[in-house]
Amino acid sequence: RVTRGMALSFSGAVDEGAEEVARGHEMLTRHGDLDDRRRASSNLSFALLMAGRTGQACDVALEGLAFLRRHGLTASEGAALSANTIVLLRLTGRWAQARALCEELLGKDLPRNRAGNAHLVLAELDIVTDRLPEARVALDTAWRLIDGNDRILLQVDLDIAEAELADARGLPSEALERVESALRALPVPAPAGLEAQVLALGLRVAAGRASPTRRSVDQARGWWQRLARLSGSHSPEVAAYIRSGAMEWARLAPEDVSATHGRAVGPAGTDEVGAGHGDGDDARDIGGPVGWLAAAWTWEGLQRPLEASYAYLAHAEDLLIRRHARAAVEPLSLIHISEPTRRTPISYAVFCL
């Protein structure tokens, strides 16, 4: 059942696949050995992530780790599951838990490849929590430890981390170069979610430049067109990246409103983007506050608070530009502030409340 479910997920039937993997996970919980249970937890958390159920994926991974501990195994002995759990904790905004688990993992004697991956995960966590010098050290260590076939497998992830770090340090040219490197390193065919992540990151960096160059705009146009072509994917995460990417492209080319992008999902997974909130199939909301609100709701539906916070902030900024200051208070109040974020504008906006 687990194998069949994963095949369904990778073929695009992400909801059916996740349910099938969950049934297999339940069977292995009752009758499988320790290694069966560990693999089942990893597979189920990944299937749930593909289905856009990030919070549930994180909970399953944490339960899998707790199961290993009850049987006397440490985080390092389930290093792959531990690293995946740290990523899921980061995505869901549970950064204190992620850091504690990361420190536990790195405190053990790991094989070279596992240690390199753990340092990459730590670097990603340091970037989102504004520990940029520490992120540089962790990323340098990851580059040093990850080699051979592992380097080929993780090259895209390393380049994404480098791009995020350069963007956080205010170095857009370097960040864009890393995005280009990540795109070159994508396997053929590329997983749609990973390709969409890289393209959306490139669009965000390009749109955030104080003075975009003609080359960067032309480059971003190609990235947006490539991202829009992924709209046939059944992945909720890809739909979210397309929505956010559309809004970033609209910042660079507000006159270009002909592109199609995915339907937004409202809070708590509701398909609620009608009156007053814009329809995800209507190109008129690209470039305006309605589009950013729909993007925020899409990320909320995926239980991804940092991406949702970024979209809420952009929504508020557009309202302020249009002199709707009172209306901007609500999206600002929805920004995820349970833990500090690295995005200075978000921190500043919350302070102003």
Short mmCIF file of C-alpha atoms in Angstrom, two decimals:
data_model
loop_
_atom_site.label_atom_id
_atom_site.label_comp_id
_atom_site.label_asym_id
_atom_site.label_seq_id
_atom_site.Cartn_x
_atom_site.Cartn_y
_atom_site.Cartn_z
CA ARG A 1 0.00 0.00 0.00
CA VAL A 2 2.82 2.42 0.80
CA THR A 3 4.50 1.75 -2.53
CA ARG A 4 1.23 2.07 -4.44
CA GLY A 5 0.36 5.27 -2.57
CA MET A 6 3.71 6.88 -3.33
CA ALA A 7 3.30 5.94 -7.00
CA LEU A 8 -0.12 7.61 -7.01
CA SER A 9 1.31 10.72 -5.37
CA PHE A 10 4.13 11.02 -7.89
CA SER A 11 1.66 10.49 -10.75
CA GLY A 12 -0.38 13.50 -9.59
CA ALA A 13 -3.13 11.85 -7.52
CA VAL A 14 -1.74 13.42 -4.36
CA ASP A 15 -4.83 13.11 -2.15
CA GLU A 16 -5.55 9.50 -3.12
CA GLY A 17 -1.87 8.70 -2.77
CA ALA A 18 -1.63 10.17 0.72
CA GLU A 19 -4.67 8.19 1.87
CA GLU A 20 -3.21 4.95 0.48
CA VAL A 21 0.15 5.58 2.16
CA ALA A 22 -1.69 6.32 5.42
CA ARG A 23 -3.41 2.92 5.22
CA GLY A 24 -0.07 1.24 4.63
CA HIS A 25 1.46 3.20 7.52
CA GLU A 26 -1.29 1.95 9.83
CA MET A 27 -0.67 -1.66 8.81
CA LEU A 28 3.09 -1.35 9.32
CA THR A 29 2.55 0.30 12.70
CA ARG A 30 0.76 -2.85 13.82
CA HIS A 31 2.81 -5.53 12.12
CA GLY A 32 6.10 -4.07 10.82
CA ASP A 33 9.50 -4.01 12.44
CA LEU A 34 11.37 -0.88 13.53
CA ASP A 35 12.89 -0.22 10.12
CA ASP A 36 9.52 -0.71 8.40
CA ARG A 37 7.94 1.83 10.74
CA ARG A 38 10.73 4.35 10.18
CA ARG A 39 10.42 4.13 6.39
CA ALA A 40 6.62 4.27 6.58
CA SER A 41 6.76 7.46 8.65
CA SER A 42 9.15 9.08 6.15
CA ASN A 43 6.96 8.08 3.21
CA LEU A 44 3.71 9.21 4.84
CA SER A 45 5.13 12.59 5.86
CA PHE A 46 6.37 13.14 2.30
CA ALA A 47 3.05 12.06 0.77
CA LEU A 48 1.18 14.44 3.05
CA LEU A 49 3.57 17.26 2.15
CA MET A 50 2.93 16.60 -1.56
CA ALA A 51 -0.80 16.80 -0.84
CA GLY A 52 -0.38 20.22 0.77
CA ARG A 53 -0.98 18.98 4.33
CA THR A 54 2.26 20.31 5.79
CA GLY A 55 1.15 20.38 9.40
CA GLN A 56 -0.01 16.76 9.31
CA ALA A 57 3.23 15.78 7.58
CA CYS A 58 5.19 17.39 10.40
CA ASP A 59 3.12 15.64 13.06
CA VAL A 60 3.65 12.25 11.41
CA ALA A 61 7.41 12.82 11.24
CA LEU A 62 7.52 13.83 14.91
CA GLU A 63 5.50 10.74 15.87
CA GLY A 64 7.93 8.59 13.89
CA LEU A 65 10.88 10.06 15.77
CA ALA A 66 9.11 9.58 19.09
CA PHE A 67 8.52 5.92 18.17
CA LEU A 68 12.24 5.45 17.45
CA ARG A 69 13.16 7.03 20.79
CA ARG A 70 10.78 4.75 22.66
CA HIS A 71 12.76 1.86 21.21
CA GLY A 72 16.09 3.28 22.32
CA LEU A 73 17.23 4.89 19.05
CA THR A 74 18.61 8.44 18.90
CA ALA A 75 17.98 11.16 16.35
CA SER A 76 21.26 10.32 14.62
CA GLU A 77 20.24 6.68 14.18
CA GLY A 78 17.18 7.90 12.30
CA ALA A 79 19.17 10.72 10.65
CA ALA A 80 17.18 10.85 7.41
CA LEU A 81 13.84 11.05 9.24
CA SER A 82 15.34 13.60 11.66
CA ALA A 83 16.53 15.83 8.81
CA ASN A 84 13.13 15.62 7.10
CA THR A 85 11.44 16.48 10.38
CA ILE A 86 13.63 19.56 10.81
CA VAL A 87 12.64 20.74 7.33
CA LEU A 88 8.95 20.24 8.13
CA LEU A 89 9.29 22.05 11.47
CA ARG A 90 10.91 24.96 9.61
CA LEU A 91 8.18 25.06 6.97
CA THR A 92 5.46 25.13 9.63
CA GLY A 93 7.18 27.89 11.62
CA ARG A 94 8.12 25.71 14.61
CA TRP A 95 11.68 26.97 14.61
CA ALA A 96 12.58 26.43 18.27
CA GLN A 97 11.73 22.74 17.94
CA ALA A 98 13.63 22.56 14.66
CA ARG A 99 16.76 24.06 16.20
CA ALA A 100 16.66 21.76 19.23
CA LEU A 101 16.40 18.69 17.00
CA CYS A 102 19.13 20.01 14.69
CA GLU A 103 21.52 20.53 17.60
CA GLU A 104 20.76 17.03 18.88
CA LEU A 105 21.43 15.57 15.45
CA LEU A 106 24.71 17.44 14.97
CA GLY A 107 25.86 16.48 18.46
CA LYS A 108 26.26 12.87 17.33
CA ASP A 109 28.89 11.15 15.21
CA LEU A 110 27.20 11.11 11.80
CA PRO A 111 28.47 9.60 8.55
CA ARG A 112 29.94 12.25 6.24
CA ASN A 113 26.95 12.48 3.90
CA ARG A 114 24.43 12.63 6.75
CA ALA A 115 26.48 15.32 8.51
CA GLY A 116 26.62 17.39 5.34
CA ASN A 117 22.86 17.19 4.90
CA ALA A 118 22.35 18.11 8.57
CA HIS A 119 24.50 21.23 8.13
CA LEU A 120 22.49 22.18 5.03
CA VAL A 121 19.26 21.85 7.02
CA LEU A 122 20.81 23.97 9.80
CA ALA A 123 21.84 26.64 7.28
CA GLU A 124 18.27 26.83 5.95
CA LEU A 125 16.99 27.24 9.50
CA ASP A 126 19.58 29.93 10.30
CA ILE A 127 18.57 31.91 7.21
CA VAL A 128 14.87 32.12 8.12
CA THR A 129 15.70 33.04 11.72
CA ASP A 130 18.12 35.84 10.76
CA ARG A 131 21.32 34.12 11.93
CA LEU A 132 23.15 34.96 8.75
CA PRO A 133 26.79 34.59 9.93
CA GLU A 134 25.93 31.19 11.40
CA ALA A 135 24.16 30.26 8.17
CA ARG A 136 27.32 31.04 6.20
CA VAL A 137 29.38 28.75 8.44
CA ALA A 138 26.83 25.91 8.25
CA LEU A 139 26.52 26.23 4.48
CA ASP A 140 30.29 26.22 3.99
CA THR A 141 30.46 23.06 6.09
CA ALA A 142 27.72 21.46 4.01
CA TRP A 143 29.59 22.22 0.77
CA ARG A 144 32.73 20.65 2.23
CA LEU A 145 31.03 17.46 3.43
CA ILE A 146 28.61 16.82 0.57
CA ASP A 147 30.42 15.27 -2.38
CA GLY A 148 30.16 12.54 -4.98
CA ASN A 149 26.66 11.38 -5.86
CA ASP A 150 25.23 13.24 -2.87
CA ARG A 151 26.50 16.52 -4.35
CA ILE A 152 24.57 15.78 -7.56
CA LEU A 153 21.41 15.00 -5.58
CA LEU A 154 21.68 18.04 -3.31
CA GLN A 155 23.14 20.62 -5.71
CA VAL A 156 19.78 22.32 -6.23
CA ASP A 157 19.12 22.52 -2.48
CA LEU A 158 22.59 23.97 -1.89
CA ASP A 159 22.05 26.60 -4.59
CA ILE A 160 18.62 27.49 -3.19
CA ALA A 161 20.16 28.02 0.25
CA GLU A 162 22.92 30.18 -1.28
CA ALA A 163 20.32 32.26 -3.14
CA GLU A 164 18.23 32.72 0.01
CA LEU A 165 21.31 33.73 1.99
CA ALA A 166 22.48 36.21 -0.66
CA ASP A 167 18.98 37.71 -0.83
CA ALA A 168 18.88 38.04 2.96
CA ARG A 169 22.25 39.84 2.87
CA GLY A 170 21.00 42.30 0.24
CA LEU A 171 23.01 40.84 -2.66
CA PRO A 172 20.41 40.35 -5.42
CA SER A 173 22.91 39.83 -8.26
CA GLU A 174 24.58 36.99 -6.38
CA ALA A 175 21.18 35.56 -5.45
CA LEU A 176 20.05 35.57 -9.10
CA GLU A 177 23.25 33.82 -10.16
CA ARG A 178 22.53 31.08 -7.64
CA VAL A 179 18.97 30.75 -8.95
CA GLU A 180 20.39 30.25 -12.44
CA SER A 181 22.78 27.64 -11.06
CA ALA A 182 19.91 25.82 -9.35
CA LEU A 183 17.88 25.77 -12.57
CA ARG A 184 20.84 24.30 -14.47
CA ALA A 185 21.23 21.61 -11.80
CA LEU A 186 17.59 20.45 -11.92
CA PRO A 187 17.23 16.84 -13.04
CA VAL A 188 15.38 16.03 -16.26
CA PRO A 189 12.49 15.69 -15.86
CA ALA A 190 12.46 17.94 -12.82
CA PRO A 191 10.03 17.48 -9.92
CA ALA A 192 7.42 20.19 -10.47
CA GLY A 193 7.49 21.33 -6.85
CA LEU A 194 11.25 21.83 -6.80
CA GLU A 195 11.27 23.61 -10.17
CA ALA A 196 8.43 25.89 -9.06
CA GLN A 197 10.26 26.71 -5.83
CA VAL A 198 13.40 27.81 -7.69
CA LEU A 199 11.49 29.85 -10.27
CA ALA A 200 9.35 31.60 -7.63
CA LEU A 201 12.49 32.42 -5.63
CA GLY A 202 14.09 33.96 -8.72
CA LEU A 203 11.00 36.07 -9.37
CA ARG A 204 10.92 37.24 -5.76
CA VAL A 205 14.56 38.30 -5.83
CA ALA A 206 14.17 40.04 -9.20
CA ALA A 207 11.04 41.90 -8.07
CA GLY A 208 12.72 42.99 -4.83
CA ARG A 209 15.62 44.77 -6.52
CA ALA A 210 15.66 48.52 -5.91
CA SER A 211 16.52 49.18 -9.57
CA PRO A 212 15.76 46.16 -11.78
CA THR A 213 17.95 45.98 -14.87
CA ARG A 214 16.63 45.19 -18.33
CA ARG A 215 18.48 41.89 -18.20
CA SER A 216 16.94 40.94 -14.86
CA VAL A 217 13.45 41.79 -16.14
CA ASP A 218 13.96 39.74 -19.31
CA GLN A 219 15.34 36.92 -17.20
CA ALA A 220 12.33 37.10 -14.88
CA ARG A 221 9.95 37.05 -17.85
CA GLY A 222 11.41 33.73 -18.94
CA TRP A 223 11.14 32.39 -15.44
CA TRP A 224 7.50 33.47 -15.13
CA GLN A 225 6.60 31.88 -18.46
CA ARG A 226 8.30 28.68 -17.37
CA LEU A 227 6.52 28.75 -14.00
CA ALA A 228 3.14 29.34 -15.63
CA ARG A 229 3.67 26.25 -17.78
CA LEU A 230 3.65 24.16 -14.60
CA SER A 231 -0.02 25.01 -14.04
CA GLY A 232 -1.00 21.52 -15.20
CA SER A 233 0.56 20.02 -12.08
CA HIS A 234 -1.81 18.58 -9.48
CA SER A 235 0.45 19.74 -6.65
CA PRO A 236 -1.10 22.30 -4.26
CA GLU A 237 2.41 23.58 -3.53
CA VAL A 238 3.06 24.26 -7.22
CA ALA A 239 -0.24 26.16 -7.42
CA ALA A 240 0.88 28.29 -4.49
CA TYR A 241 4.24 29.06 -6.07
CA ILE A 242 2.49 30.00 -9.32
CA ARG A 243 0.17 32.35 -7.46
CA SER A 244 3.03 34.07 -5.62
CA GLY A 245 5.18 34.09 -8.74
CA ALA A 246 2.41 35.78 -10.70
CA MET A 247 2.28 38.57 -8.15
CA GLU A 248 6.06 39.03 -8.19
CA TRP A 249 6.03 39.19 -11.99
CA ALA A 250 3.24 41.77 -11.83
CA ARG A 251 5.54 43.97 -9.74
CA LEU A 252 8.07 43.92 -12.55
CA ALA A 253 5.58 44.11 -15.44
CA PRO A 254 2.23 45.43 -14.16
CA GLU A 255 0.95 45.80 -17.72
CA ASP A 256 1.30 42.06 -18.36
CA VAL A 257 -1.91 40.54 -16.95
CA SER A 258 -2.48 37.82 -19.52
CA ALA A 259 -0.84 34.94 -17.70
CA THR A 260 -2.93 32.20 -16.12
CA HIS A 261 -2.30 31.12 -12.56
CA GLY A 262 -3.84 28.66 -10.14
CA ARG A 263 -6.99 29.04 -8.13
CA ALA A 264 -6.37 30.19 -4.58
CA VAL A 265 -7.50 28.27 -1.53
CA GLY A 266 -8.94 30.10 1.45
CA PRO A 267 -8.01 29.62 5.11
CA ALA A 268 -8.60 26.15 6.52
CA GLY A 269 -8.56 24.69 3.02
CA THR A 270 -11.78 26.33 1.78
CA ASP A 271 -12.05 27.22 -1.90
CA GLU A 272 -13.23 30.67 -0.91
CA VAL A 273 -11.93 33.32 -3.26
CA GLY A 274 -15.17 34.82 -4.53
CA ALA A 275 -16.81 38.12 -3.68
CA GLY A 276 -14.34 40.67 -2.47
CA HIS A 277 -11.41 38.27 -2.55
CA GLY A 278 -10.79 37.63 -6.23
CA ASP A 279 -10.99 34.49 -8.30
CA GLY A 280 -7.80 32.56 -8.95
CA ASP A 281 -8.85 32.08 -12.59
CA ASP A 282 -9.35 35.81 -13.17
CA ALA A 283 -6.25 37.60 -14.47
CA ARG A 284 -7.61 40.94 -13.30
CA ASP A 285 -6.38 40.35 -9.76
CA ILE A 286 -2.72 40.04 -10.83
CA GLY A 287 -0.79 43.05 -9.60
CA GLY A 288 -3.41 44.22 -7.11
CA PRO A 289 -4.05 43.62 -3.42
CA VAL A 290 -6.67 40.95 -4.14
CA GLY A 291 -4.04 38.76 -5.78
CA TRP A 292 -1.70 38.94 -2.80
CA LEU A 293 -4.57 38.10 -0.46
CA ALA A 294 -5.39 35.05 -2.55
CA ALA A 295 -1.72 34.05 -2.43
CA ALA A 296 -1.72 34.39 1.36
CA TRP A 297 -4.82 32.21 1.64
CA THR A 298 -3.25 29.60 -0.62
CA TRP A 299 -0.20 29.37 1.64
CA GLU A 300 -2.43 29.35 4.74
CA GLY A 301 -4.23 26.36 3.25
CA LEU A 302 -0.86 24.62 2.98
CA GLN A 303 -0.01 25.53 6.61
CA ARG A 304 3.08 27.48 5.51
CA PRO A 305 3.12 30.58 7.78
CA LEU A 306 6.27 32.29 6.50
CA GLU A 307 5.12 32.33 2.88
CA ALA A 308 1.64 33.40 4.01
CA SER A 309 3.13 36.22 6.10
CA TYR A 310 5.11 37.49 3.13
CA ALA A 311 1.92 37.59 1.02
CA TYR A 312 -0.09 39.28 3.77
CA LEU A 313 2.60 41.95 4.07
CA ALA A 314 2.60 42.53 0.30
CA HIS A 315 -1.20 42.76 0.42
CA ALA A 316 -0.96 45.41 3.16
CA GLU A 317 1.71 47.34 1.23
CA ASP A 318 -0.53 47.48 -1.84
CA LEU A 319 -3.42 48.75 0.29
CA LEU A 320 -1.18 51.46 1.77
CA ILE A 321 -0.02 52.52 -1.68
CA ARG A 322 -3.68 52.91 -2.61
CA ARG A 323 -4.20 54.98 0.57
CA HIS A 324 -6.32 52.35 2.33
CA ALA A 325 -4.42 52.50 5.62
CA ARG A 326 -7.23 51.21 7.82
CA ALA A 327 -7.82 48.23 5.56
CA ALA A 328 -4.13 47.33 5.83
CA VAL A 329 -4.40 46.64 9.57
CA GLU A 330 -6.16 43.28 9.12
CA PRO A 331 -3.58 41.59 6.87
CA LEU A 332 -0.81 42.89 9.11
CA SER A 333 -2.54 41.32 12.09
CA LEU A 334 -2.51 37.93 10.32
CA ILE A 335 1.27 37.82 10.00
CA HIS A 336 2.80 34.85 11.80
CA ILE A 337 4.60 36.26 14.85
CA SER A 338 4.77 33.26 17.16
CA GLU A 339 8.52 33.20 16.54
CA PRO A 340 10.87 35.81 15.06
CA THR A 341 11.27 35.89 11.31
CA ARG A 342 14.25 37.04 9.32
CA ARG A 343 12.15 39.31 7.09
CA THR A 344 12.81 42.79 8.51
CA PRO A 345 9.78 44.39 6.81
CA ILE A 346 7.49 41.83 8.44
CA SER A 347 9.08 42.40 11.86
CA TYR A 348 8.81 46.16 11.41
CA ALA A 349 5.18 45.95 10.28
CA VAL A 350 4.23 43.92 13.36
CA PHE A 351 6.11 46.38 15.58
CA CYS A 352 4.06 49.24 14.12
CA LEU A 353 0.83 47.54 15.18
#
